[in-house]
Amino acid sequence: MATPELPDIASLRPDFIWGVSTSSFQIEGATQEGGRGPSVWDVYGHTDELKNRDSGDVACDHYHRYPEDVALMKALGVQAYRFSVAWPRVLPQGRGSANEAGLAFYDRLLDELLAAGIEPWLCLYHWDLPQALEDSGGWLNRESVAWFTDYTTLVAGRYGDRVKRFATFNEPSIFSLFSRSLGQKGRSAEDDLHRMIHHVNLAHGAAVDVLRDKVRNVSIGCIHNYQPCRPSSDRAADAVAAAHLSTYWNNAFPDPQCLGEYPAAMRSAVAPHVEADDLARICRPLDWFGLNHYSPVYVAAKPGALLGYDFGNKPSGCALTPIGWPIEPAAFADTLRIVHARYALPVYVMENGYGDAMQPDETGAVIDSGRMAFLRAYIEAMNAAAADGVDIRGYFIWSLLDNFEWDSGYSKRFGLTYIDYASQRRIPKASFDWYARLIRAARQP
Ligand code: BG6
């Protein structure tokens, strides 16, 4: 397959921001260095539930190799880099004494980024909850709102001089829906889910207030995984299950955060956890909507399961990435139109990308034509949505580096850069050069 042409981006704004995204636990490694405490992923990551028994212990060793990774970003030409702070690195017990060595790591990273002319976009929470807080009930404990407020105060105070773009959470619906703490010790998983959703929403609102107060000229959003939930057959039960899942997957967080109310379909279930004034505390003014989008989700009814659903068959003949995710750029354009119409905020695409398992060829190169074709089609879909008037201001690829892909360990690769985990050698893939060319072309006056 020949290298795909660059996409048509004529409808994107002249000040459009091109970036890449990563997250702390997926790349940093050094989980036991510099005074870091354990996160829930350190504990879960040492169970045999993970693919190949992979763990995040070393990951991309970014903790030590960040100068090389910033140099890669500079070569790529990105204007912005979205990363997350590991809560247990800066507060090993989740609360209480801060860890100066951990705080200093992000100082070094930020200084390196700013020296390279790359704007840091800091996400406060990308799933690595300190284990000590999980042991105290985690997000099921309403105290978590205070823990997150204090953590945000620390991060805002330390980095707010250099960071102006903050995201409160990455994909709150995903880490809630798939949380392993739901329904433990005989509790109802469904009730736990509602409790968790509400506490995370409250923590979001509290963090927005802290950031506004502490950081001059701050620009704040929350990053949502928003995917059309489609029935996997024409059975009525599957359509009901898909609509129900969509309420939770897509709307349970942005609706109260941006519109001030829970979706009608879940209002009575969440009500027992909602206290007076809570909705006003959640719905704080935001500057942008962060969208992560990969593909639609196909849903089948499964009575008795949490929210009564399971993942169902994808339509026969639908194009798939090598890891089995549907390739449907039109669904991306639709999603952009939907979130912009519903939430009336400028949209930044904070994740979009393509997973495979591709290894270097005999010459040592990684010619990832599938990824380039995917990115081209998705960027053109975004351009089409912009042409329709959707206010899209930036696009960040997941991810700069192949990394620890959660339950899949290192078996899935989303990077523009290949990581040889044995040597930690970084090999920019063909898509890296292609994206660099696109950014150069886009930024030409
Ligand atoms: C997003 C997450 O859901 O998708 C990333 O924010 C993640 O952290 C990415 O790595 C790819 O998904 P997965 O499930 O293959 O790791």
Short mmCIF file of C-alpha atoms and ligand atoms in Angstrom, two decimals:
data_model
loop_
_atom_site.label_atom_id
_atom_site.label_comp_id
_atom_site.label_asym_id
_atom_site.label_seq_id
_atom_site.Cartn_x
_atom_site.Cartn_y
_atom_site.Cartn_z
CA MET A 1 0.00 0.00 0.00
CA ALA A 2 1.42 3.40 -0.96
CA THR A 3 1.77 6.16 1.64
CA PRO A 4 -1.63 7.87 1.80
CA GLU A 5 -1.88 11.44 0.66
CA LEU A 6 -2.29 14.09 3.31
CA PRO A 7 -5.93 14.71 4.24
CA ASP A 8 -8.01 17.68 3.19
CA ILE A 9 -7.95 20.05 6.17
CA ALA A 10 -9.12 23.18 4.38
CA SER A 11 -12.03 23.74 6.79
CA LEU A 12 -9.96 23.64 9.98
CA ARG A 13 -9.13 26.89 11.76
CA PRO A 14 -5.78 28.58 11.05
CA ASP A 15 -4.92 28.31 14.75
CA PHE A 16 -5.84 24.62 14.91
CA ILE A 17 -3.69 22.69 17.41
CA TRP A 18 -2.02 19.40 16.44
CA GLY A 19 -0.86 17.23 19.30
CA VAL A 20 -0.26 13.80 20.77
CA SER A 21 -1.51 12.20 23.99
CA THR A 22 -0.12 9.79 26.57
CA SER A 23 -0.89 8.93 30.19
CA SER A 24 1.30 8.51 33.25
CA PHE A 25 0.81 4.85 34.11
CA GLN A 26 0.96 3.75 30.50
CA ILE A 27 4.43 5.19 29.81
CA GLU A 28 6.31 6.25 32.93
CA GLY A 29 7.46 2.98 34.54
CA ALA A 30 9.72 3.62 37.55
CA THR A 31 6.76 2.69 39.71
CA GLN A 32 8.92 2.17 42.76
CA GLU A 33 11.30 5.06 42.30
CA GLY A 34 11.45 8.57 43.65
CA GLY A 35 9.10 7.88 46.54
CA ARG A 36 6.07 7.01 44.38
CA GLY A 37 3.28 5.12 46.12
CA PRO A 38 1.33 2.25 44.53
CA SER A 39 -1.72 2.89 42.39
CA VAL A 40 -4.63 0.55 41.80
CA TRP A 41 -2.97 -0.38 38.52
CA ASP A 42 0.22 -1.46 40.27
CA VAL A 43 -1.81 -3.86 42.35
CA TYR A 44 -4.14 -5.10 39.60
CA GLY A 45 -1.18 -5.14 37.19
CA HIS A 46 0.45 -7.88 39.20
CA THR A 47 -2.48 -10.26 38.99
CA ASP A 48 -2.60 -12.85 36.23
CA GLU A 49 -5.66 -11.20 34.69
CA LEU A 50 -3.47 -9.09 32.44
CA LYS A 51 -2.48 -10.21 28.98
CA ASN A 52 0.91 -12.01 29.05
CA ARG A 53 1.16 -11.05 32.73
CA ASP A 54 2.50 -7.68 31.57
CA SER A 55 2.81 -4.94 34.18
CA GLY A 56 3.44 -1.21 34.10
CA ASP A 57 6.64 -1.54 36.14
CA VAL A 58 8.89 -0.38 33.31
CA ALA A 59 6.45 0.56 30.51
CA CYS A 60 8.31 3.00 28.19
CA ASP A 61 10.68 4.06 30.97
CA HIS A 62 9.55 7.59 30.22
CA TYR A 63 10.41 8.62 33.78
CA HIS A 64 14.08 8.36 32.77
CA ARG A 65 13.80 8.88 29.03
CA TYR A 66 11.50 11.92 28.92
CA PRO A 67 14.17 14.14 27.24
CA GLU A 68 14.28 11.68 24.32
CA ASP A 69 10.47 11.62 24.18
CA VAL A 70 10.23 15.41 24.14
CA ALA A 71 12.85 15.43 21.37
CA LEU A 72 10.60 13.03 19.42
CA MET A 73 7.68 15.45 19.85
CA LYS A 74 9.83 18.30 18.67
CA ALA A 75 10.80 16.31 15.57
CA LEU A 76 7.11 15.58 15.02
CA GLY A 77 6.36 19.28 15.17
CA VAL A 78 3.37 19.03 17.52
CA GLN A 79 2.24 22.24 19.17
CA ALA A 80 0.80 20.49 22.21
CA TYR A 81 1.31 17.44 24.38
CA ARG A 82 -1.35 15.95 26.60
CA PHE A 83 -0.05 13.89 29.49
CA SER A 84 -1.26 13.06 32.98
CA VAL A 85 0.20 13.46 36.42
CA ALA A 86 0.39 10.24 38.44
CA TRP A 87 -1.42 11.08 41.65
CA PRO A 88 0.57 8.49 43.66
CA ARG A 89 3.85 9.96 42.43
CA VAL A 90 3.11 13.34 43.95
CA LEU A 91 1.02 12.12 46.91
CA PRO A 92 2.16 8.56 47.62
CA GLN A 93 -0.69 7.92 50.03
CA GLY A 94 -3.15 9.91 47.94
CA ARG A 95 -3.42 12.59 50.62
CA GLY A 96 -1.22 14.04 53.32
CA SER A 97 2.46 14.62 52.65
CA ALA A 98 3.51 15.55 49.15
CA ASN A 99 6.50 13.82 47.59
CA GLU A 100 9.04 16.36 46.43
CA ALA A 101 10.91 13.91 44.18
CA GLY A 102 7.70 13.10 42.35
CA LEU A 103 6.74 16.75 41.97
CA ALA A 104 10.22 17.51 40.65
CA PHE A 105 9.84 14.93 37.89
CA TYR A 106 6.96 16.90 36.35
CA ASP A 107 8.93 20.13 36.80
CA ARG A 108 11.66 18.64 34.64
CA LEU A 109 9.19 17.38 32.08
CA LEU A 110 7.42 20.73 31.84
CA ASP A 111 10.64 22.66 31.52
CA GLU A 112 11.79 20.33 28.74
CA LEU A 113 8.47 20.75 26.90
CA LEU A 114 8.44 24.52 27.20
CA ALA A 115 12.05 24.74 26.02
CA ALA A 116 10.97 22.72 22.96
CA GLY A 117 8.09 25.12 22.30
CA ILE A 118 5.42 22.51 23.09
CA GLU A 119 2.36 23.50 25.13
CA PRO A 120 1.64 21.10 28.01
CA TRP A 121 -1.94 19.92 28.47
CA LEU A 122 -2.18 18.37 31.92
CA CYS A 123 -4.80 15.77 32.75
CA LEU A 124 -5.24 15.33 36.49
CA TYR A 125 -6.58 11.80 36.44
CA HIS A 126 -5.96 9.03 33.95
CA TRP A 127 -6.99 6.09 36.09
CA ASP A 128 -4.00 5.58 38.43
CA LEU A 129 -5.81 6.11 41.73
CA PRO A 130 -3.49 5.78 44.75
CA GLN A 131 -4.06 2.34 46.25
CA ALA A 132 -4.23 3.86 49.73
CA LEU A 133 -7.35 5.76 48.66
CA GLU A 134 -8.86 2.67 47.08
CA ASP A 135 -8.34 0.97 50.43
CA SER A 136 -10.41 3.77 51.97
CA GLY A 137 -13.27 3.17 49.54
CA GLY A 138 -11.93 4.97 46.46
CA TRP A 139 -14.55 6.76 44.38
CA LEU A 140 -17.31 5.00 46.30
CA ASN A 141 -16.45 7.13 49.30
CA ARG A 142 -17.83 10.67 49.12
CA GLU A 143 -14.61 11.77 50.83
CA SER A 144 -12.95 11.19 47.45
CA VAL A 145 -14.23 14.63 46.45
CA ALA A 146 -12.10 16.21 49.18
CA TRP A 147 -9.09 14.01 48.31
CA PHE A 148 -9.29 15.07 44.67
CA THR A 149 -9.73 18.73 45.63
CA ASP A 150 -6.56 18.65 47.74
CA TYR A 151 -4.62 16.84 45.01
CA THR A 152 -5.79 19.43 42.45
CA THR A 153 -4.76 22.25 44.78
CA LEU A 154 -1.26 20.77 44.99
CA VAL A 155 -0.91 20.30 41.22
CA ALA A 156 -2.39 23.70 40.35
CA GLY A 157 -0.16 25.48 42.85
CA ARG A 158 2.98 23.74 41.68
CA TYR A 159 2.53 23.82 37.89
CA GLY A 160 -0.03 26.56 37.27
CA ASP A 161 2.73 29.01 36.37
CA ARG A 162 3.65 26.86 33.36
CA VAL A 163 0.46 24.94 32.56
CA LYS A 164 -2.70 26.73 31.41
CA ARG A 165 -4.60 23.81 29.90
CA PHE A 166 -6.04 21.39 32.41
CA ALA A 167 -8.35 18.41 32.05
CA THR A 168 -9.98 17.10 35.20
CA PHE A 169 -10.60 13.48 34.17
CA ASN A 170 -9.89 11.14 31.32
CA GLU A 171 -12.91 9.06 30.34
CA PRO A 172 -14.84 9.02 33.60
CA SER A 173 -17.47 6.74 32.07
CA ILE A 174 -14.91 4.10 31.15
CA PHE A 175 -13.17 3.85 34.48
CA SER A 176 -16.54 3.80 36.27
CA LEU A 177 -18.30 1.28 34.04
CA PHE A 178 -15.32 -1.07 34.14
CA SER A 179 -14.28 -0.46 37.74
CA ARG A 180 -13.42 -3.59 39.66
CA SER A 181 -14.70 -2.08 42.89
CA LEU A 182 -18.36 -2.20 41.88
CA GLY A 183 -20.49 -4.71 43.75
CA GLN A 184 -17.86 -5.97 46.20
CA LYS A 185 -18.77 -7.46 49.55
CA GLY A 186 -22.36 -8.13 48.56
CA ARG A 187 -23.19 -4.54 47.59
CA SER A 188 -25.25 -3.83 44.49
CA ALA A 189 -22.97 -3.16 41.52
CA GLU A 190 -25.58 -0.94 39.93
CA ASP A 191 -26.00 1.18 43.04
CA ASP A 192 -22.20 1.39 43.37
CA LEU A 193 -21.98 2.57 39.78
CA HIS A 194 -24.38 5.45 40.46
CA ARG A 195 -22.57 6.37 43.64
CA MET A 196 -19.23 6.40 41.84
CA ILE A 197 -20.53 8.44 38.91
CA HIS A 198 -21.87 11.07 41.25
CA HIS A 199 -18.70 11.34 43.34
CA VAL A 200 -16.51 11.65 40.26
CA ASN A 201 -18.81 14.37 38.93
CA LEU A 202 -18.57 16.23 42.24
CA ALA A 203 -14.79 15.88 42.20
CA HIS A 204 -14.75 17.33 38.69
CA GLY A 205 -16.76 20.38 39.75
CA ALA A 206 -14.59 20.95 42.81
CA ALA A 207 -11.41 20.69 40.73
CA VAL A 208 -12.73 23.23 38.21
CA ASP A 209 -13.23 25.72 41.05
CA VAL A 210 -9.71 25.13 42.38
CA LEU A 211 -8.14 25.55 38.95
CA ARG A 212 -10.08 28.75 38.24
CA ASP A 213 -9.00 30.13 41.57
CA LYS A 214 -5.33 29.14 41.44
CA VAL A 215 -4.29 29.36 37.79
CA ARG A 216 -4.28 32.63 35.92
CA ASN A 217 -5.69 32.43 32.35
CA VAL A 218 -6.60 28.80 32.84
CA SER A 219 -8.51 26.82 30.21
CA ILE A 220 -10.36 23.80 31.56
CA GLY A 221 -12.15 20.77 30.17
CA CYS A 222 -12.99 17.18 30.92
CA ILE A 223 -12.18 14.40 28.47
CA HIS A 224 -15.00 12.05 27.50
CA ASN A 225 -15.04 8.85 25.53
CA TYR A 226 -18.10 9.42 23.34
CA GLN A 227 -19.00 6.65 20.92
CA PRO A 228 -22.31 5.86 19.23
CA CYS A 229 -23.79 2.78 20.97
CA ARG A 230 -25.57 0.75 18.31
CA PRO A 231 -27.70 -2.39 18.61
CA SER A 232 -25.87 -5.45 17.30
CA SER A 233 -29.03 -6.91 15.73
CA ASP A 234 -32.54 -5.79 14.83
CA ARG A 235 -33.94 -7.33 18.02
CA ALA A 236 -35.86 -4.76 20.05
CA ALA A 237 -34.06 -5.86 23.25
CA ASP A 238 -30.69 -4.97 21.73
CA ALA A 239 -31.94 -1.50 20.77
CA VAL A 240 -33.11 -0.94 24.35
CA ALA A 241 -29.77 -2.16 25.76
CA ALA A 242 -27.82 0.07 23.36
CA ALA A 243 -29.82 3.16 24.31
CA HIS A 244 -29.42 2.36 28.00
CA LEU A 245 -25.67 1.89 27.69
CA SER A 246 -25.39 5.14 25.71
CA THR A 247 -26.91 7.04 28.64
CA TYR A 248 -24.10 5.88 30.89
CA TRP A 249 -21.22 5.66 28.42
CA ASN A 250 -21.87 8.98 26.74
CA ASN A 251 -24.01 11.26 28.89
CA ALA A 252 -23.71 10.41 32.60
CA PHE A 253 -20.77 12.79 33.01
CA PRO A 254 -21.05 15.58 30.43
CA ASP A 255 -24.78 16.11 31.02
CA PRO A 256 -24.48 17.12 34.69
CA GLN A 257 -21.13 18.85 34.07
CA CYS A 258 -22.33 20.96 31.15
CA LEU A 259 -26.14 20.94 31.35
CA GLY A 260 -26.66 20.72 35.09
CA GLU A 261 -28.75 17.56 35.17
CA TYR A 262 -28.44 13.81 34.87
CA PRO A 263 -29.98 12.15 31.81
CA ALA A 264 -33.64 11.39 32.52
CA ALA A 265 -33.08 7.64 32.14
CA MET A 266 -30.75 7.48 35.15
CA ARG A 267 -32.10 10.29 37.30
CA SER A 268 -34.04 8.20 39.80
CA ALA A 269 -31.22 5.66 40.18
CA VAL A 270 -28.64 8.31 41.02
CA ALA A 271 -31.01 10.36 43.19
CA PRO A 272 -30.25 8.56 46.50
CA HIS A 273 -26.66 9.84 46.24
CA VAL A 274 -27.46 13.42 45.28
CA GLU A 275 -27.54 16.01 48.07
CA ALA A 276 -28.90 19.55 47.94
CA ASP A 277 -26.77 21.85 45.75
CA ASP A 278 -24.74 18.96 44.34
CA LEU A 279 -25.80 19.63 40.75
CA ALA A 280 -24.78 23.27 41.04
CA ARG A 281 -21.42 22.16 42.39
CA ILE A 282 -20.90 19.83 39.43
CA CYS A 283 -22.01 22.21 36.69
CA ARG A 284 -19.16 24.74 36.66
CA PRO A 285 -18.29 26.77 33.57
CA LEU A 286 -15.93 24.93 31.22
CA ASP A 287 -13.82 26.19 28.34
CA TRP A 288 -13.88 23.14 26.10
CA PHE A 289 -15.11 19.61 25.60
CA GLY A 290 -12.42 16.94 25.33
CA LEU A 291 -13.46 14.13 23.01
CA ASN A 292 -11.83 10.71 22.75
CA HIS A 293 -13.24 8.76 19.85
CA TYR A 294 -12.22 5.50 18.23
CA SER A 295 -15.26 3.65 16.87
CA PRO A 296 -18.92 2.85 17.48
CA VAL A 297 -19.81 0.24 20.08
CA TYR A 298 -22.15 -2.65 19.15
CA VAL A 299 -24.39 -3.73 21.97
CA ALA A 300 -26.47 -6.83 22.76
CA ALA A 301 -28.98 -7.24 25.58
CA LYS A 302 -27.77 -9.41 28.46
CA PRO A 303 -30.35 -9.69 31.21
CA GLY A 304 -28.79 -9.83 34.64
CA ALA A 305 -25.51 -8.17 33.61
CA LEU A 306 -24.60 -4.69 34.88
CA LEU A 307 -26.87 -2.28 32.95
CA GLY A 308 -28.25 -5.31 31.08
CA TYR A 309 -25.79 -5.24 28.21
CA ASP A 310 -22.88 -7.03 26.63
CA PHE A 311 -20.77 -6.22 23.61
CA GLY A 312 -22.40 -7.75 20.54
CA ASN A 313 -21.43 -8.67 17.02
CA LYS A 314 -20.19 -6.00 14.70
CA PRO A 315 -21.95 -5.78 11.34
CA SER A 316 -20.62 -8.38 8.94
CA GLY A 317 -18.26 -6.89 6.40
CA CYS A 318 -17.50 -3.82 8.51
CA ALA A 319 -13.86 -2.74 8.20
CA LEU A 320 -11.84 -3.42 11.35
CA THR A 321 -8.47 -2.38 12.70
CA PRO A 322 -6.07 -5.27 13.42
CA ILE A 323 -7.30 -5.25 17.04
CA GLY A 324 -10.91 -5.58 15.88
CA TRP A 325 -12.22 -2.05 16.30
CA PRO A 326 -14.64 -0.89 13.57
CA ILE A 327 -13.29 1.74 11.18
CA GLU A 328 -16.13 4.21 10.64
CA PRO A 329 -14.92 7.76 10.04
CA ALA A 330 -18.49 8.92 9.38
CA ALA A 331 -19.36 7.99 12.99
CA PHE A 332 -16.55 10.29 14.13
CA ALA A 333 -17.99 13.20 12.13
CA ASP A 334 -21.45 12.46 13.55
CA THR A 335 -20.06 12.34 17.09
CA LEU A 336 -18.39 15.71 16.63
CA ARG A 337 -21.70 17.18 15.45
CA ILE A 338 -23.59 15.60 18.34
CA VAL A 339 -21.30 16.74 21.15
CA HIS A 340 -21.00 20.24 19.77
CA ALA A 341 -24.76 20.59 19.40
CA ARG A 342 -25.52 19.10 22.82
CA TYR A 343 -22.85 20.76 24.94
CA ALA A 344 -22.21 24.00 23.01
CA LEU A 345 -18.49 24.06 23.78
CA PRO A 346 -15.45 24.22 21.51
CA VAL A 347 -14.24 20.64 20.96
CA TYR A 348 -10.71 19.33 21.20
CA VAL A 349 -10.22 15.76 20.01
CA MET A 350 -7.97 14.50 22.77
CA GLU A 351 -7.60 10.93 21.50
CA ASN A 352 -8.06 9.17 18.21
CA GLY A 353 -5.85 6.42 16.88
CA TYR A 354 -5.30 2.94 15.54
CA GLY A 355 -4.20 -0.19 17.37
CA ASP A 356 -2.20 -2.97 15.79
CA ALA A 357 0.60 -5.36 16.67
CA MET A 358 2.97 -4.45 13.87
CA GLN A 359 6.65 -5.29 14.23
CA PRO A 360 9.57 -3.75 12.32
CA ASP A 361 10.28 -5.30 8.91
CA GLU A 362 13.62 -6.83 7.94
CA THR A 363 15.09 -3.36 7.37
CA GLY A 364 14.03 -2.28 10.86
CA ALA A 365 11.30 0.05 9.60
CA VAL A 366 7.65 0.05 10.65
CA ILE A 367 5.58 0.90 7.60
CA ASP A 368 2.16 1.22 9.22
CA SER A 369 0.08 1.94 6.15
CA GLY A 370 -3.14 0.93 7.90
CA ARG A 371 -2.61 3.55 10.59
CA MET A 372 -1.89 6.27 8.03
CA ALA A 373 -5.01 5.40 6.02
CA PHE A 374 -7.09 5.41 9.22
CA LEU A 375 -5.75 8.77 10.37
CA ARG A 376 -6.27 10.28 6.94
CA ALA A 377 -9.91 9.14 6.82
CA TYR A 378 -10.64 10.30 10.39
CA ILE A 379 -8.98 13.68 9.90
CA GLU A 380 -11.00 14.18 6.72
CA ALA A 381 -14.17 13.31 8.66
CA MET A 382 -13.20 15.93 11.24
CA ASN A 383 -12.65 18.42 8.43
CA ALA A 384 -16.15 17.62 7.12
CA ALA A 385 -17.64 18.28 10.55
CA ALA A 386 -15.74 21.58 10.75
CA ALA A 387 -17.13 22.50 7.32
CA ASP A 388 -20.62 22.00 8.83
CA GLY A 389 -19.84 24.55 11.50
CA VAL A 390 -18.64 22.33 14.36
CA ASP A 391 -16.18 24.36 16.43
CA ILE A 392 -13.20 21.97 16.51
CA ARG A 393 -9.96 23.45 17.73
CA GLY A 394 -7.43 20.66 18.03
CA TYR A 395 -6.61 17.02 17.38
CA PHE A 396 -4.36 14.80 19.50
CA ILE A 397 -3.31 11.34 18.34
CA TRP A 398 -3.28 8.40 20.73
CA SER A 399 -0.43 7.92 21.06
CA LEU A 400 3.10 9.29 20.82
CA LEU A 401 4.52 5.91 21.89
CA ASP A 402 3.44 2.29 21.93
CA ASN A 403 2.64 1.75 25.59
CA PHE A 404 1.01 -0.30 28.33
CA GLU A 405 -2.53 -0.72 27.00
CA TRP A 406 -4.20 -1.62 30.28
CA ASP A 407 -5.69 -5.15 30.27
CA SER A 408 -4.03 -5.84 26.92
CA GLY A 409 -0.56 -5.19 28.32
CA TYR A 410 1.97 -4.52 25.58
CA SER A 411 0.16 -6.63 22.98
CA LYS A 412 -1.58 -3.67 21.34
CA ARG A 413 0.39 -0.87 19.77
CA PHE A 414 -1.15 2.57 19.21
CA GLY A 415 2.08 4.57 18.88
CA LEU A 416 3.41 6.76 16.13
CA THR A 417 6.68 5.53 17.62
CA TYR A 418 7.47 1.83 17.99
CA ILE A 419 8.97 0.80 21.31
CA ASP A 420 11.34 -2.15 21.44
CA TYR A 421 10.60 -2.95 25.07
CA ALA A 422 13.73 -5.11 25.53
CA SER A 423 16.11 -2.28 24.62
CA GLN A 424 13.70 0.67 25.07
CA ARG A 425 14.75 1.79 21.61
CA ARG A 426 12.30 4.21 20.01
CA ILE A 427 11.67 3.74 16.27
CA PRO A 428 9.47 6.38 14.62
CA LYS A 429 6.99 4.60 12.34
CA ALA A 430 6.04 5.71 8.82
CA SER A 431 2.95 7.35 10.39
CA PHE A 432 5.26 9.53 12.49
CA ASP A 433 6.80 11.05 9.34
CA TRP A 434 3.38 11.29 7.72
CA TYR A 435 1.93 13.20 10.72
CA ALA A 436 5.02 15.45 10.80
CA ARG A 437 4.44 16.26 7.12
CA LEU A 438 0.78 17.00 7.80
CA ILE A 439 1.62 19.35 10.67
CA ARG A 440 4.24 21.15 8.58
CA ALA A 441 1.77 21.58 5.72
CA ALA A 442 -0.98 22.73 8.10
CA ARG A 443 1.22 25.32 9.74
CA GLN A 444 2.56 26.86 6.57
CA PRO A 445 1.43 30.46 6.41
C1 BG6 B 1 -8.65 5.21 25.67
C2 BG6 B 1 -7.81 5.54 26.88
O1 BG6 B 1 -9.84 4.64 26.09
O2 BG6 B 1 -8.17 4.32 24.74
C3 BG6 B 1 -6.34 5.23 26.71
O3 BG6 B 1 -7.97 6.86 27.34
C4 BG6 B 1 -6.20 3.89 26.03
O4 BG6 B 1 -5.71 5.26 27.97
C5 BG6 B 1 -6.82 3.94 24.64
O5 BG6 B 1 -4.88 3.49 25.99
C6 BG6 B 1 -6.73 2.63 23.87
O6 BG6 B 1 -7.56 1.67 24.46
P1 BG6 B 1 -7.14 0.23 24.97
O7 BG6 B 1 -8.35 -0.31 25.64
O8 BG6 B 1 -6.78 -0.56 23.77
O9 BG6 B 1 -5.99 0.38 25.90
#
